[in-house]
Short mmCIF file of C-alpha atoms in Angstrom, two decimals:
data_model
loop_
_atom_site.label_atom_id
_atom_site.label_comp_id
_atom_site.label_asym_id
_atom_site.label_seq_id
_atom_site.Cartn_x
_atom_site.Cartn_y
_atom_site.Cartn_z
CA UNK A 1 -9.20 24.67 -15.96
CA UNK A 2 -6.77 21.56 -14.96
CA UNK A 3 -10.15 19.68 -14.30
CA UNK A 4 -11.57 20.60 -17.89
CA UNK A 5 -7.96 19.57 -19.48
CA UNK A 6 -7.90 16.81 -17.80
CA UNK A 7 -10.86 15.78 -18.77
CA UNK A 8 -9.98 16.78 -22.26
CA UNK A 9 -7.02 14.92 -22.82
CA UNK A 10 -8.92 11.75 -21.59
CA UNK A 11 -10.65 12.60 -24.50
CA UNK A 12 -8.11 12.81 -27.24
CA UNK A 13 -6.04 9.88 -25.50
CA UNK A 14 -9.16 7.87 -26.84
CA UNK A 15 -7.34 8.58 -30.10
CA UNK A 16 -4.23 7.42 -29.07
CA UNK A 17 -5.51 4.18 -27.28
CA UNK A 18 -4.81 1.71 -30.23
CA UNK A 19 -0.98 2.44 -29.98
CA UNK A 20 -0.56 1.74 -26.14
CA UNK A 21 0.28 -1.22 -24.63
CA UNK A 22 -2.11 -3.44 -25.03
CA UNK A 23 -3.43 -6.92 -25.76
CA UNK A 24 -5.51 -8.62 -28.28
CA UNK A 25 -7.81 -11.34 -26.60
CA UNK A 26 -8.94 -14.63 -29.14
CA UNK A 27 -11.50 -16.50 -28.14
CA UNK A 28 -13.74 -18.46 -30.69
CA UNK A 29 -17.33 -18.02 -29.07
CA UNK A 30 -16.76 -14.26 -29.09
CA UNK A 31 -15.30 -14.24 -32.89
CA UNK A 32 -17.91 -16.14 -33.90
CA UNK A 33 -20.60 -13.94 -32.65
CA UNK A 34 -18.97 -10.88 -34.04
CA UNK A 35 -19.01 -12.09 -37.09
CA UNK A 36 -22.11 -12.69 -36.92
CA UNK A 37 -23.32 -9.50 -35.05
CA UNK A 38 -21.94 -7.40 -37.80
CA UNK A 39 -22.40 -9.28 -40.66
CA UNK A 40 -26.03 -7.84 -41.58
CA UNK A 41 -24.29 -4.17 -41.16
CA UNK A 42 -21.03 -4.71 -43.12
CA UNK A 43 -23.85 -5.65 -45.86
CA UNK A 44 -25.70 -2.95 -45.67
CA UNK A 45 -22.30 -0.48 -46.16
CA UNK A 46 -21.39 -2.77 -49.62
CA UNK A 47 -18.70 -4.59 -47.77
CA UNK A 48 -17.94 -7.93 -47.89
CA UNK A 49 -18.69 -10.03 -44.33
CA UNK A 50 -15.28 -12.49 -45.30
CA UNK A 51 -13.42 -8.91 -45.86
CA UNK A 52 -14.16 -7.20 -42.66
CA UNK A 53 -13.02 -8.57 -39.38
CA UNK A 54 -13.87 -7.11 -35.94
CA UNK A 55 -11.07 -7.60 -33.05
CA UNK A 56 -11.11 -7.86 -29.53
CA UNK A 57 -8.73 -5.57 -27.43
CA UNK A 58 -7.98 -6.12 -24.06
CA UNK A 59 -8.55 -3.33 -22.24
CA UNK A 60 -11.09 -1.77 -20.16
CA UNK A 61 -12.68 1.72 -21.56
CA UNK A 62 -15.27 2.22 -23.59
CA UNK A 63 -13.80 2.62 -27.12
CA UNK A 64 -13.64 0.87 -30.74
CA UNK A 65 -11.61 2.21 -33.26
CA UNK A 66 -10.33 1.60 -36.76
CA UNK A 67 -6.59 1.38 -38.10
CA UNK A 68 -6.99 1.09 -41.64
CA UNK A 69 -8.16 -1.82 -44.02
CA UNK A 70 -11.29 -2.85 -42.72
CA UNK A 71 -10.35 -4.14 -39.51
CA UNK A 72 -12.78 -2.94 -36.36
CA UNK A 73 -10.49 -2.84 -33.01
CA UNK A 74 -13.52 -2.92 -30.11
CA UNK A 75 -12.19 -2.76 -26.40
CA UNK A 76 -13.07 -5.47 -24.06
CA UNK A 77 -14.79 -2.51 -21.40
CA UNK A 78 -16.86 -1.95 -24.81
CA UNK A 79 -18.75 -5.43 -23.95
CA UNK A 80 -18.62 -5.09 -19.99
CA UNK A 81 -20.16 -1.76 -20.40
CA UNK A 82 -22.71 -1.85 -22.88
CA UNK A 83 -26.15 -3.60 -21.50
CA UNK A 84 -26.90 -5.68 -24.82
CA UNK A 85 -25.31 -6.62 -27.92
CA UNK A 86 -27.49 -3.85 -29.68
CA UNK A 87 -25.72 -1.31 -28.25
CA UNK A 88 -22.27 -2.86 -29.37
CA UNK A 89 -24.07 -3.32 -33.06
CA UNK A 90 -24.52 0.52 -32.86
CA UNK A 91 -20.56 1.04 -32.23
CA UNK A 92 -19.18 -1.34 -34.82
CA UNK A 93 -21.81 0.25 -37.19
CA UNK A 94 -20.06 3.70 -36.39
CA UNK A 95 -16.50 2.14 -37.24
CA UNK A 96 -17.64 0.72 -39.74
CA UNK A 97 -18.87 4.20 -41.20
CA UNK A 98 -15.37 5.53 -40.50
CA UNK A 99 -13.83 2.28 -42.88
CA UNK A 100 -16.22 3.22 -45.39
CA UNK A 101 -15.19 6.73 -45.46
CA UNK A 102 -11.72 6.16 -45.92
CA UNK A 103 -11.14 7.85 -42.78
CA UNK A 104 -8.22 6.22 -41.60
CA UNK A 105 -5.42 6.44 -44.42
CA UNK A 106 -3.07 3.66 -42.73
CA UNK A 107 -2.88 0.08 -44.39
CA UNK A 108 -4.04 -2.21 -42.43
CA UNK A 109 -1.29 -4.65 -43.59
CA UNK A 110 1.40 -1.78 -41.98
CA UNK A 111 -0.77 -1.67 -38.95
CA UNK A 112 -1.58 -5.29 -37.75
CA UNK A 113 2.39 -6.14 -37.70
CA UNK A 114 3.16 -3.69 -35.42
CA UNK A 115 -0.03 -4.47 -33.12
CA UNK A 116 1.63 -8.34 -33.26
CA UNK A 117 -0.36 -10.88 -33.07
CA UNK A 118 -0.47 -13.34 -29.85
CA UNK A 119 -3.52 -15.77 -28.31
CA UNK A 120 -4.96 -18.71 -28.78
CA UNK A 121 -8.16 -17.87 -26.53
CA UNK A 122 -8.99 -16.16 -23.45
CA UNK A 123 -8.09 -19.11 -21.16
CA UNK A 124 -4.50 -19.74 -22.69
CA UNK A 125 -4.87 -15.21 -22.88
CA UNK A 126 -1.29 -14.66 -24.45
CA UNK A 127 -0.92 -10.88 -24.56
CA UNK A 128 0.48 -9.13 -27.94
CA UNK A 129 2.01 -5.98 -27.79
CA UNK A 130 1.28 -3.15 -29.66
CA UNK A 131 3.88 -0.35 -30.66
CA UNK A 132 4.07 3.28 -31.93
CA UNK A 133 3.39 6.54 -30.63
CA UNK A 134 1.66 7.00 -27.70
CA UNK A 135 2.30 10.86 -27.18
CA UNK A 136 -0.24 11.81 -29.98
CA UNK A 137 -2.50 12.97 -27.48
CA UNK A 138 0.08 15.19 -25.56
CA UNK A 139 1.51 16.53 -28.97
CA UNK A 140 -2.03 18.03 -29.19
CA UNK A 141 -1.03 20.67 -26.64
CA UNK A 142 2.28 21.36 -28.15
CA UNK A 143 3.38 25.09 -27.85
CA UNK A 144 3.16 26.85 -31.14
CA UNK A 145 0.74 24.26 -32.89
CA UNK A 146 -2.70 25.74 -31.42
CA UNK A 147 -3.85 26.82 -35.10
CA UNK A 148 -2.88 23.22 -36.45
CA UNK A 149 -4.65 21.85 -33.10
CA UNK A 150 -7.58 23.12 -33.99
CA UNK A 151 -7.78 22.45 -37.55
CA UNK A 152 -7.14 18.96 -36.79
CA UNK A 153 -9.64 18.53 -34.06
CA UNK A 154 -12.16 20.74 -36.78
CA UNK A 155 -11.53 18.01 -39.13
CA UNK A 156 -11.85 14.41 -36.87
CA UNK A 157 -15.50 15.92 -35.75
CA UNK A 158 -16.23 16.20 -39.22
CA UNK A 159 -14.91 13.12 -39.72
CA UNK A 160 -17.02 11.58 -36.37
CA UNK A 161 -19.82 13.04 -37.75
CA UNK A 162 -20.10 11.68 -41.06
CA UNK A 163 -19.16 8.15 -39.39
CA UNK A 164 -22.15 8.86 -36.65
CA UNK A 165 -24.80 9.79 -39.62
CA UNK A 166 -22.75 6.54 -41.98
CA UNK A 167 -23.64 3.98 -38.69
CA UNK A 168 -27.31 5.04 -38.58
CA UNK A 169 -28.17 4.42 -42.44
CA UNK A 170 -26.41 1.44 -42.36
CA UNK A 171 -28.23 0.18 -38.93
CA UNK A 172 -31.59 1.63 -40.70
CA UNK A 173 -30.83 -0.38 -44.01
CA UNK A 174 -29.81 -3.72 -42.18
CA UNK A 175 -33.19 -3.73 -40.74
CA UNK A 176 -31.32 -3.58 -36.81
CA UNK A 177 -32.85 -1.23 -34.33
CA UNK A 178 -31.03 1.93 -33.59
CA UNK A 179 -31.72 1.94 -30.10
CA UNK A 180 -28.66 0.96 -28.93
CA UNK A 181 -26.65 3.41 -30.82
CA UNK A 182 -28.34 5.97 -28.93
CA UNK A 183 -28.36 4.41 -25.53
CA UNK A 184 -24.16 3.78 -26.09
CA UNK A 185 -24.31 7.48 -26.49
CA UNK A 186 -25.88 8.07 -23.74
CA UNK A 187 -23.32 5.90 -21.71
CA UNK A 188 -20.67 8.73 -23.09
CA UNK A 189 -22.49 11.81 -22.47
CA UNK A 190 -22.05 10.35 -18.46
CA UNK A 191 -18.55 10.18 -18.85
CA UNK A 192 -18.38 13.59 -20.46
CA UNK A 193 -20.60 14.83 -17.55
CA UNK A 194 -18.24 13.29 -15.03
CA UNK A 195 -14.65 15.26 -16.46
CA UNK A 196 -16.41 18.02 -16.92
CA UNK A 197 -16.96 18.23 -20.55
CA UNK A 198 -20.12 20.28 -22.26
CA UNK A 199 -21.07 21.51 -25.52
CA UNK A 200 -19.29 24.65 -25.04
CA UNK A 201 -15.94 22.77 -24.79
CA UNK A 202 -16.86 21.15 -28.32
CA UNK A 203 -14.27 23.17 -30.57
CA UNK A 204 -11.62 21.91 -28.32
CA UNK A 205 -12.53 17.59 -28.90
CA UNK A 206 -11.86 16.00 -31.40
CA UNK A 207 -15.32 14.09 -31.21
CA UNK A 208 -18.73 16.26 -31.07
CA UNK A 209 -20.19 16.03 -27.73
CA UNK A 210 -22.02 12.90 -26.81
CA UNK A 211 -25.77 15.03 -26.56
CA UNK A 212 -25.06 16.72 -29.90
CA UNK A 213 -24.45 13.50 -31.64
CA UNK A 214 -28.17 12.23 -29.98
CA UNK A 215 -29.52 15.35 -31.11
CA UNK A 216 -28.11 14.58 -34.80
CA UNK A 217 -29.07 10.90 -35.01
CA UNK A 218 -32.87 10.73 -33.19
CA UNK A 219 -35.01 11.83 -36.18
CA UNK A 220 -33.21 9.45 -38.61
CA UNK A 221 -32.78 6.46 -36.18
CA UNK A 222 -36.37 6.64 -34.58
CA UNK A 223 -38.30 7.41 -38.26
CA UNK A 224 -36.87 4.23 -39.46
CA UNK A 225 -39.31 0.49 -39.68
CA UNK A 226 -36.66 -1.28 -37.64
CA UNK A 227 -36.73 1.67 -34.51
CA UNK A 228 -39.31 -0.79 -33.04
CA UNK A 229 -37.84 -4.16 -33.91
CA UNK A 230 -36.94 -6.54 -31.14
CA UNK A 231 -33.17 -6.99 -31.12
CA UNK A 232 -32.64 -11.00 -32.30
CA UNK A 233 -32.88 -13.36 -29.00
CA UNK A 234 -29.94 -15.34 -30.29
CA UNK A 235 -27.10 -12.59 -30.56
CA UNK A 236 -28.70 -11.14 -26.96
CA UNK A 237 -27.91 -14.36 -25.13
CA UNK A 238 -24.87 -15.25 -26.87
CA UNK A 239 -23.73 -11.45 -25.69
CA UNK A 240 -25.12 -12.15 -21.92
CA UNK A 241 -22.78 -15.28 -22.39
CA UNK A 242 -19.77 -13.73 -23.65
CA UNK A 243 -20.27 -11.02 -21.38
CA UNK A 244 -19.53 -13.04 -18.46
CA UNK A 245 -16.94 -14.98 -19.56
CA UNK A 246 -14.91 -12.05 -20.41
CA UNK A 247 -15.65 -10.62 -16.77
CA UNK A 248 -14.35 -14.18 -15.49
CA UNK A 249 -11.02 -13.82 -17.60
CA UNK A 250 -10.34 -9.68 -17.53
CA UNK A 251 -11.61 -9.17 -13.89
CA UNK A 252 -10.16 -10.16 -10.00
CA UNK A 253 -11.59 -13.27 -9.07
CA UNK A 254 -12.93 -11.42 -5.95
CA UNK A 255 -14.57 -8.86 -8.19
CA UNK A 256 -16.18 -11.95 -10.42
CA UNK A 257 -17.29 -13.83 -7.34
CA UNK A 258 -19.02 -10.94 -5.66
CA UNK A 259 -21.22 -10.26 -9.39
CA UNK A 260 -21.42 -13.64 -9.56
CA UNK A 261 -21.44 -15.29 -5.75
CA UNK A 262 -21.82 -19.20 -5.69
CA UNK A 263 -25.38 -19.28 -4.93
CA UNK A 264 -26.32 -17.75 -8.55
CA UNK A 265 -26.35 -20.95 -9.84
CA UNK A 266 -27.04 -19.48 -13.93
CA UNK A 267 -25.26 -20.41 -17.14
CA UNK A 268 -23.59 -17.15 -16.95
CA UNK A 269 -22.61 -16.98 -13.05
CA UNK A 270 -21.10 -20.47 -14.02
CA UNK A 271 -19.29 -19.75 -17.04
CA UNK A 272 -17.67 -16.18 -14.94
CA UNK A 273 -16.73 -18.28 -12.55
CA UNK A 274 -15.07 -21.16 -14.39
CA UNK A 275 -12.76 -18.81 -15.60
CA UNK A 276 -12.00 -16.88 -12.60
CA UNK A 277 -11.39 -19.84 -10.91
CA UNK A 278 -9.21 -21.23 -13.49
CA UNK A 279 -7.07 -18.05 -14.09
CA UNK A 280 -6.89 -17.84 -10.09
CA UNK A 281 -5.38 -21.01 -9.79
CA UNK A 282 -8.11 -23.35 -8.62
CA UNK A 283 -8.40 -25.87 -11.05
CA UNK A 284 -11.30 -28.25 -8.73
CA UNK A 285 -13.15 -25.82 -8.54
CA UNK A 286 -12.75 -24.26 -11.80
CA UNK A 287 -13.87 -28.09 -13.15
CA UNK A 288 -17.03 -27.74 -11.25
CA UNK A 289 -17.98 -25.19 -12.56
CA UNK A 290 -16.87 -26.15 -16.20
CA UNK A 291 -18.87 -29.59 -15.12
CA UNK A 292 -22.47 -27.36 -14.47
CA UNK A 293 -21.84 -25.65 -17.67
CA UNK A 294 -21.78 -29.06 -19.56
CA UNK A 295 -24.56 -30.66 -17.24
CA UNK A 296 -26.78 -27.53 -18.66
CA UNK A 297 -26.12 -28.40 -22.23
CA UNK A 298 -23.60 -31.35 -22.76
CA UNK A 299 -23.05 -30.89 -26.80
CA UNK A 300 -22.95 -27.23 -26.93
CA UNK A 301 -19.14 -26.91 -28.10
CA UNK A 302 -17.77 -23.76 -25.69
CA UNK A 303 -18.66 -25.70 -22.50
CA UNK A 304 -16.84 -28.51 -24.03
CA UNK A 305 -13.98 -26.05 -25.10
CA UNK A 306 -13.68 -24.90 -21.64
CA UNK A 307 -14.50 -28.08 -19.69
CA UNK A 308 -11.15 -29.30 -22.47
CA UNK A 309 -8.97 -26.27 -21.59
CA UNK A 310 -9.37 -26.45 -17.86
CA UNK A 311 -8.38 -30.10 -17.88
CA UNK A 312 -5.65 -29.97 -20.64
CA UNK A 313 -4.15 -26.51 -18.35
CA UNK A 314 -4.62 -28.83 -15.02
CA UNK A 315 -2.15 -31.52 -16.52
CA UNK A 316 -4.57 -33.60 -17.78
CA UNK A 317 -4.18 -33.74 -21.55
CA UNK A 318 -5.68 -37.25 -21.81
CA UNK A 319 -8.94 -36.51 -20.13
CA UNK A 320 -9.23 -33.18 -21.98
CA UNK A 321 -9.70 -35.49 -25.75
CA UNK A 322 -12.88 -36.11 -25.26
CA UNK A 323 -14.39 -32.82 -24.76
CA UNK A 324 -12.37 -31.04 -26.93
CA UNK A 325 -12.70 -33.40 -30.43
CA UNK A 326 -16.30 -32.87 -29.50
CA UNK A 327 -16.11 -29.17 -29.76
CA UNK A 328 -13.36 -28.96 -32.32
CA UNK A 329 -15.87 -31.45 -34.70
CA UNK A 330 -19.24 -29.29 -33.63
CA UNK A 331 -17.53 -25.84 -34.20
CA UNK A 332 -16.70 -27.30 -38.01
CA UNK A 333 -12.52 -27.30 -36.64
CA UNK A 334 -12.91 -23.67 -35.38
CA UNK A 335 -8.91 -22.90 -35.55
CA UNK A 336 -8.80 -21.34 -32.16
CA UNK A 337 -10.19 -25.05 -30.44
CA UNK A 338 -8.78 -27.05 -33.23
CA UNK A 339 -5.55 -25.68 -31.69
CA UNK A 340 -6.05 -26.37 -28.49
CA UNK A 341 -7.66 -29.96 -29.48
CA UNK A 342 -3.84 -30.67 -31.15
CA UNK A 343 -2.56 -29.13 -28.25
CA UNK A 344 -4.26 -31.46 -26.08
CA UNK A 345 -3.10 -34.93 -28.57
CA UNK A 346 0.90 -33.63 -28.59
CA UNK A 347 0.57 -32.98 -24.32
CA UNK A 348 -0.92 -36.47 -24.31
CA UNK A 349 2.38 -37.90 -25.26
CA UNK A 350 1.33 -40.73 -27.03
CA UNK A 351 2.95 -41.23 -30.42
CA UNK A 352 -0.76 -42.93 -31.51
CA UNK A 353 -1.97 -39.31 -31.41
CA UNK A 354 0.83 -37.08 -33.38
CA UNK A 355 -0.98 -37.92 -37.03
CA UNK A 356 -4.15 -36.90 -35.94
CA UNK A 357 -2.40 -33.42 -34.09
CA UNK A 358 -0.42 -32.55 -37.33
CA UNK A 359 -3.62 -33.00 -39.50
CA UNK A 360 -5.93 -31.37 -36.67
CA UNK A 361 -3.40 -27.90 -36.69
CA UNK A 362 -2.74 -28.56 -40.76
CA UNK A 363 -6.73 -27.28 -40.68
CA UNK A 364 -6.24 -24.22 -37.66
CA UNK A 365 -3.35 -23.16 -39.38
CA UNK A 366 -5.00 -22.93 -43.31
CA UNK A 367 -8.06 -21.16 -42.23
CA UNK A 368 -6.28 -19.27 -39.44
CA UNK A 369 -2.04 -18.33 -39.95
CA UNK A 370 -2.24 -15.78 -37.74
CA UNK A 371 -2.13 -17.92 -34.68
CA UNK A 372 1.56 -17.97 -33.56
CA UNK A 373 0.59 -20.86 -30.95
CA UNK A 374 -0.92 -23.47 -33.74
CA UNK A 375 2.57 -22.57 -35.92
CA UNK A 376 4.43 -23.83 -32.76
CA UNK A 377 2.52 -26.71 -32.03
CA UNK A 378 2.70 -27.52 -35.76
CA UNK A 379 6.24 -27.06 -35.20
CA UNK A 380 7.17 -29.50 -32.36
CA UNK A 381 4.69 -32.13 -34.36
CA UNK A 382 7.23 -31.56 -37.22
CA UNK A 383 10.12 -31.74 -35.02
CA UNK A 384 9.15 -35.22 -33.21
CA UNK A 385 8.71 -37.12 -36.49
CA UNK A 386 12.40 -35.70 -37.80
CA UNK A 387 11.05 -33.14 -40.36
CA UNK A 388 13.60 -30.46 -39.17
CA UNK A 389 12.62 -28.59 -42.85
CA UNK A 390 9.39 -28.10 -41.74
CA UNK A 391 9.91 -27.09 -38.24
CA UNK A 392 11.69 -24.44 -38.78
CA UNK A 393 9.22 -23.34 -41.13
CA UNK A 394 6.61 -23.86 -38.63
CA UNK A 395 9.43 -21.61 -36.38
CA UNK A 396 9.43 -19.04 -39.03
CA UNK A 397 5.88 -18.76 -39.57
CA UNK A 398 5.43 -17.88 -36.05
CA UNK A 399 8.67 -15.58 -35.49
CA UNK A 400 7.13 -13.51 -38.14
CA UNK A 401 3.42 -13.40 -36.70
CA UNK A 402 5.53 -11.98 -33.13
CA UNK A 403 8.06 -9.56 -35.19
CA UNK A 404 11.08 -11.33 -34.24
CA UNK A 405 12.58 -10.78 -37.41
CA UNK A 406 16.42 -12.08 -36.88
CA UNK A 407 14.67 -15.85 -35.83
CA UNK A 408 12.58 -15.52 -39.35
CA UNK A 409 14.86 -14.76 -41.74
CA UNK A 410 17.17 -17.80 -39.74
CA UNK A 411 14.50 -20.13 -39.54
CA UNK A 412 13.18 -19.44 -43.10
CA UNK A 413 16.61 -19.96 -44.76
CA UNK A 414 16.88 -23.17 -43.05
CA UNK A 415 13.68 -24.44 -44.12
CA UNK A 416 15.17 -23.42 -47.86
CA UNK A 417 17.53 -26.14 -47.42
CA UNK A 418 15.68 -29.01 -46.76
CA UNK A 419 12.94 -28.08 -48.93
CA UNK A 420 12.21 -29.34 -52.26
CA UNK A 421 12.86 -26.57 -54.40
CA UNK A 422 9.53 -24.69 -55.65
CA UNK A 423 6.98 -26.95 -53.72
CA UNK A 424 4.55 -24.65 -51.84
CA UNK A 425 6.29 -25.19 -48.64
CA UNK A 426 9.91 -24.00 -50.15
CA UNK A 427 8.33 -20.71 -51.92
CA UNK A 428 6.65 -19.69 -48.50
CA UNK A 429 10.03 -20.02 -46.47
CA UNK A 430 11.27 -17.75 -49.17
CA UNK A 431 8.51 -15.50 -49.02
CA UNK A 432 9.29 -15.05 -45.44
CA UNK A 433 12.98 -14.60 -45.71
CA UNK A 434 13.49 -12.29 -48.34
CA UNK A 435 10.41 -10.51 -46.42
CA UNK A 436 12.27 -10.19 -42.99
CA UNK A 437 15.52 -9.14 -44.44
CA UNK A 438 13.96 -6.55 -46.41
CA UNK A 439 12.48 -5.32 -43.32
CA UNK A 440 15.61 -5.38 -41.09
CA UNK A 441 17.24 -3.47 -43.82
CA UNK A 442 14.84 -0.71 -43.49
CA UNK A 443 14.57 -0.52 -39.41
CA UNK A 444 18.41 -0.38 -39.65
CA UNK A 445 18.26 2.28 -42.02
CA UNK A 446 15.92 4.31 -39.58
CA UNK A 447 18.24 3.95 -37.12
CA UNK A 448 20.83 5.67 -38.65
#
């Protein structure tokens, strides 16, 4: 019995998982390919692809999950586990069901705040943590609440259900194979199998079992045109890619090295191990590697990015320019490299670059505010040429992307004073005060 609860609350804790401590990882190869992994299957449900963004969270169990809005939260051990990008199509198609079923009744502008928002990319990997209440799962077993327990659970397999049958059609109408959705499934059913879990334990999950949602989904999946289709060549190697990179940042360097030892000498083993190395403090040989990568293919824009970050990380700033206005230009000034690219022209410390930096993170920023690093960068361009105004915007802007309310509402009501009154800049530092106030009033008010 403690084995099968065990088990069971392992379970339910996958509801719970979004509101632990955790971390949101940034990295633009791997936003870039989500967006475009998903985008033929946020079609096919009637959404919008510039509406619905999928997020990376650091952490390593298989799980995706949905907060509200139409934001997709997919765990890191989502992309080590799975064994192509099919099978992580078939889980964002299932979230994706649950968005367009109004499952989750949370806005995802209350949500995101609290989750905070950190990174510039996996190499720089600044965690963001994530609040609220992490006992859901244990409040399950409360004494007394068994009837309410059940109900509950009665109602989220419902809910799985219709998100499991929603993630098929949509799969079936985007023209994408559903073998992967089954094969993910079939990664779960192991885990069930290993705590103990079987069909007769069903009333007691909040999720049907693994097999019974394979038994559900075959007929429809497999009687489809696309059941046959080759998964597309380009989102399969961009996952193998991604894949290993993420292994390089999330895992031990010892683990990375022995999956991907020196002698493999493949674009993958090379990319794992540029980050490993990097992250575990060897910057020579993390340059090698970075140096293969660009040898391989010396205009493709992440090797540059990385080649750029190593060097810029290694004290280096100067040296990093080169790669990294390559990428930033090639990616059409993604904002996660444009950062680092401004990044790079402020740590040079030559006033001849601080024009180019402020226009550089001018672009992140406008097609990317929720990167508290580019508002700080922005911010000590602002502060070197003696716009204080604007700094402390640039301070509020990011005190309010990491919840520090108090240094908002402080910076914000600065920047009102050496703002031209009702320019753009002076109505946003407003925005953002009157916004933080409001919102200390009410956390005081909970206090009491």
């Amino acid at each position: 019995m403690r084995k099968f609860v065990a088990g069971l609350m392992l379970a339910l804790a996958a509801l719970a998982q979004p509101v632990q401590a955790q971390s949101i990882l940034r990295d633009a190869e791997t936003e870039a390919w989500l967006a475009d992994l998903s985008r033929p299957i946020v079609i096919a449900a009637g959404l919008r692809p510039q509406d619905v963004q999928v997020v990376m969270i650091n952490d390593p169990s298989l799980n995706a999950f949905v907060a509200g809005g139409q934001t997709v939260f997919i765990h890191s051990g989502t992309i080590q586990g799975a064994d192509n990008a099919n099978e992580v199509q078939g889980v964002i198609a299932h979230e994706i069901g649950h968005i367009v079923g109004g499952h989750v009744p949370l806005g995802d502008r209350g949500f995101r705040p609290a989750l905070g928002i950190s990174i510039l990319s996996m190499v720089l990997g600044v965690a963001a943590a994530l609040a609220g209440a992490g006992e859901a799962a244990a409040a399950v077993f409360g004494a007394g609440q068994q009837a309410a327990q059940l109900n509950y659970l009665s109602f989220s397999r419902d809910q799985e259900a219709s998100a499991d049958a929603a993630g098929a059609r949509f799969l079936n109408d985007a023209g994408i194979t559903g073998k992967g959705y089954l094969s993910f499934f079939g990664k779960l059913t192991q885990l069930e199998y290993r705590y103990g879990i079987s069909r007769k334990d069903s009333f007691m999950l909040s999720h049907p079992v693994s097999s019974e949602r394979i038994a559900n989904l075959t007929d429809s999946l497999k009687g489809a045109p696309a059941w046959n289709k080759p998964s597309d060549p380009r989102i399969e190697e961009s996952f193998r890619r991604i894949r290993a990179k993420l292994a390089g940042y999330v895992n031990e360097m010892n683990r990375t090295l022995q999956e991907f030892p020196p002698e493999n000498q493949s674009i993958y083993a090379h990319y794992a191990r540029a980050y490993a190395y990097h992250k575990g403090g060897f910057p020579e040989k993390a340059n090698a590697e970075a140096d293969a990568l660009v040898a391989r293919s010396p205009h493709d824009p992440y090797f540059l990015e990385v080649k750029g970050q190593i060097l810029l990380e290694s004290g280096k700033p100067r040296e990093a320019l080169i790669p990294l206005r390559e990428a930033t230009e090639r990616t059409s000034y993604s904002p996660l490299i444009a950062t680092t690219f401004g990044h790079a022209l402020i740590a040079s410390e030559d006033t001849a670059n601080y024009a180019e930096a402020e226009r550089v993170l001018r672009i992140a920023v406008g097609r990317d505010n929720e990167n508290p690093f580019a508002w700080y960068q922005l911010g000590v361009i602002y502060e070197r040429k003696g716009d204080t105004a604007r700094a402390m915007l640039a301070t509020a802007e990011r005190a309010s992307l990491m919840g520090d309310l108090r240094t908002a509402a402080y910076s914000a009501r600065g920047a009102l004073a050496g703002l031209p009154p009702n320019t753009p800049d002076w109505i946003r530092a407003q925005d953002i005060a009157i916004t933080a106030a409001n919102q200390m009033q009410d956390a005081g008010k909970k206090k009491r």
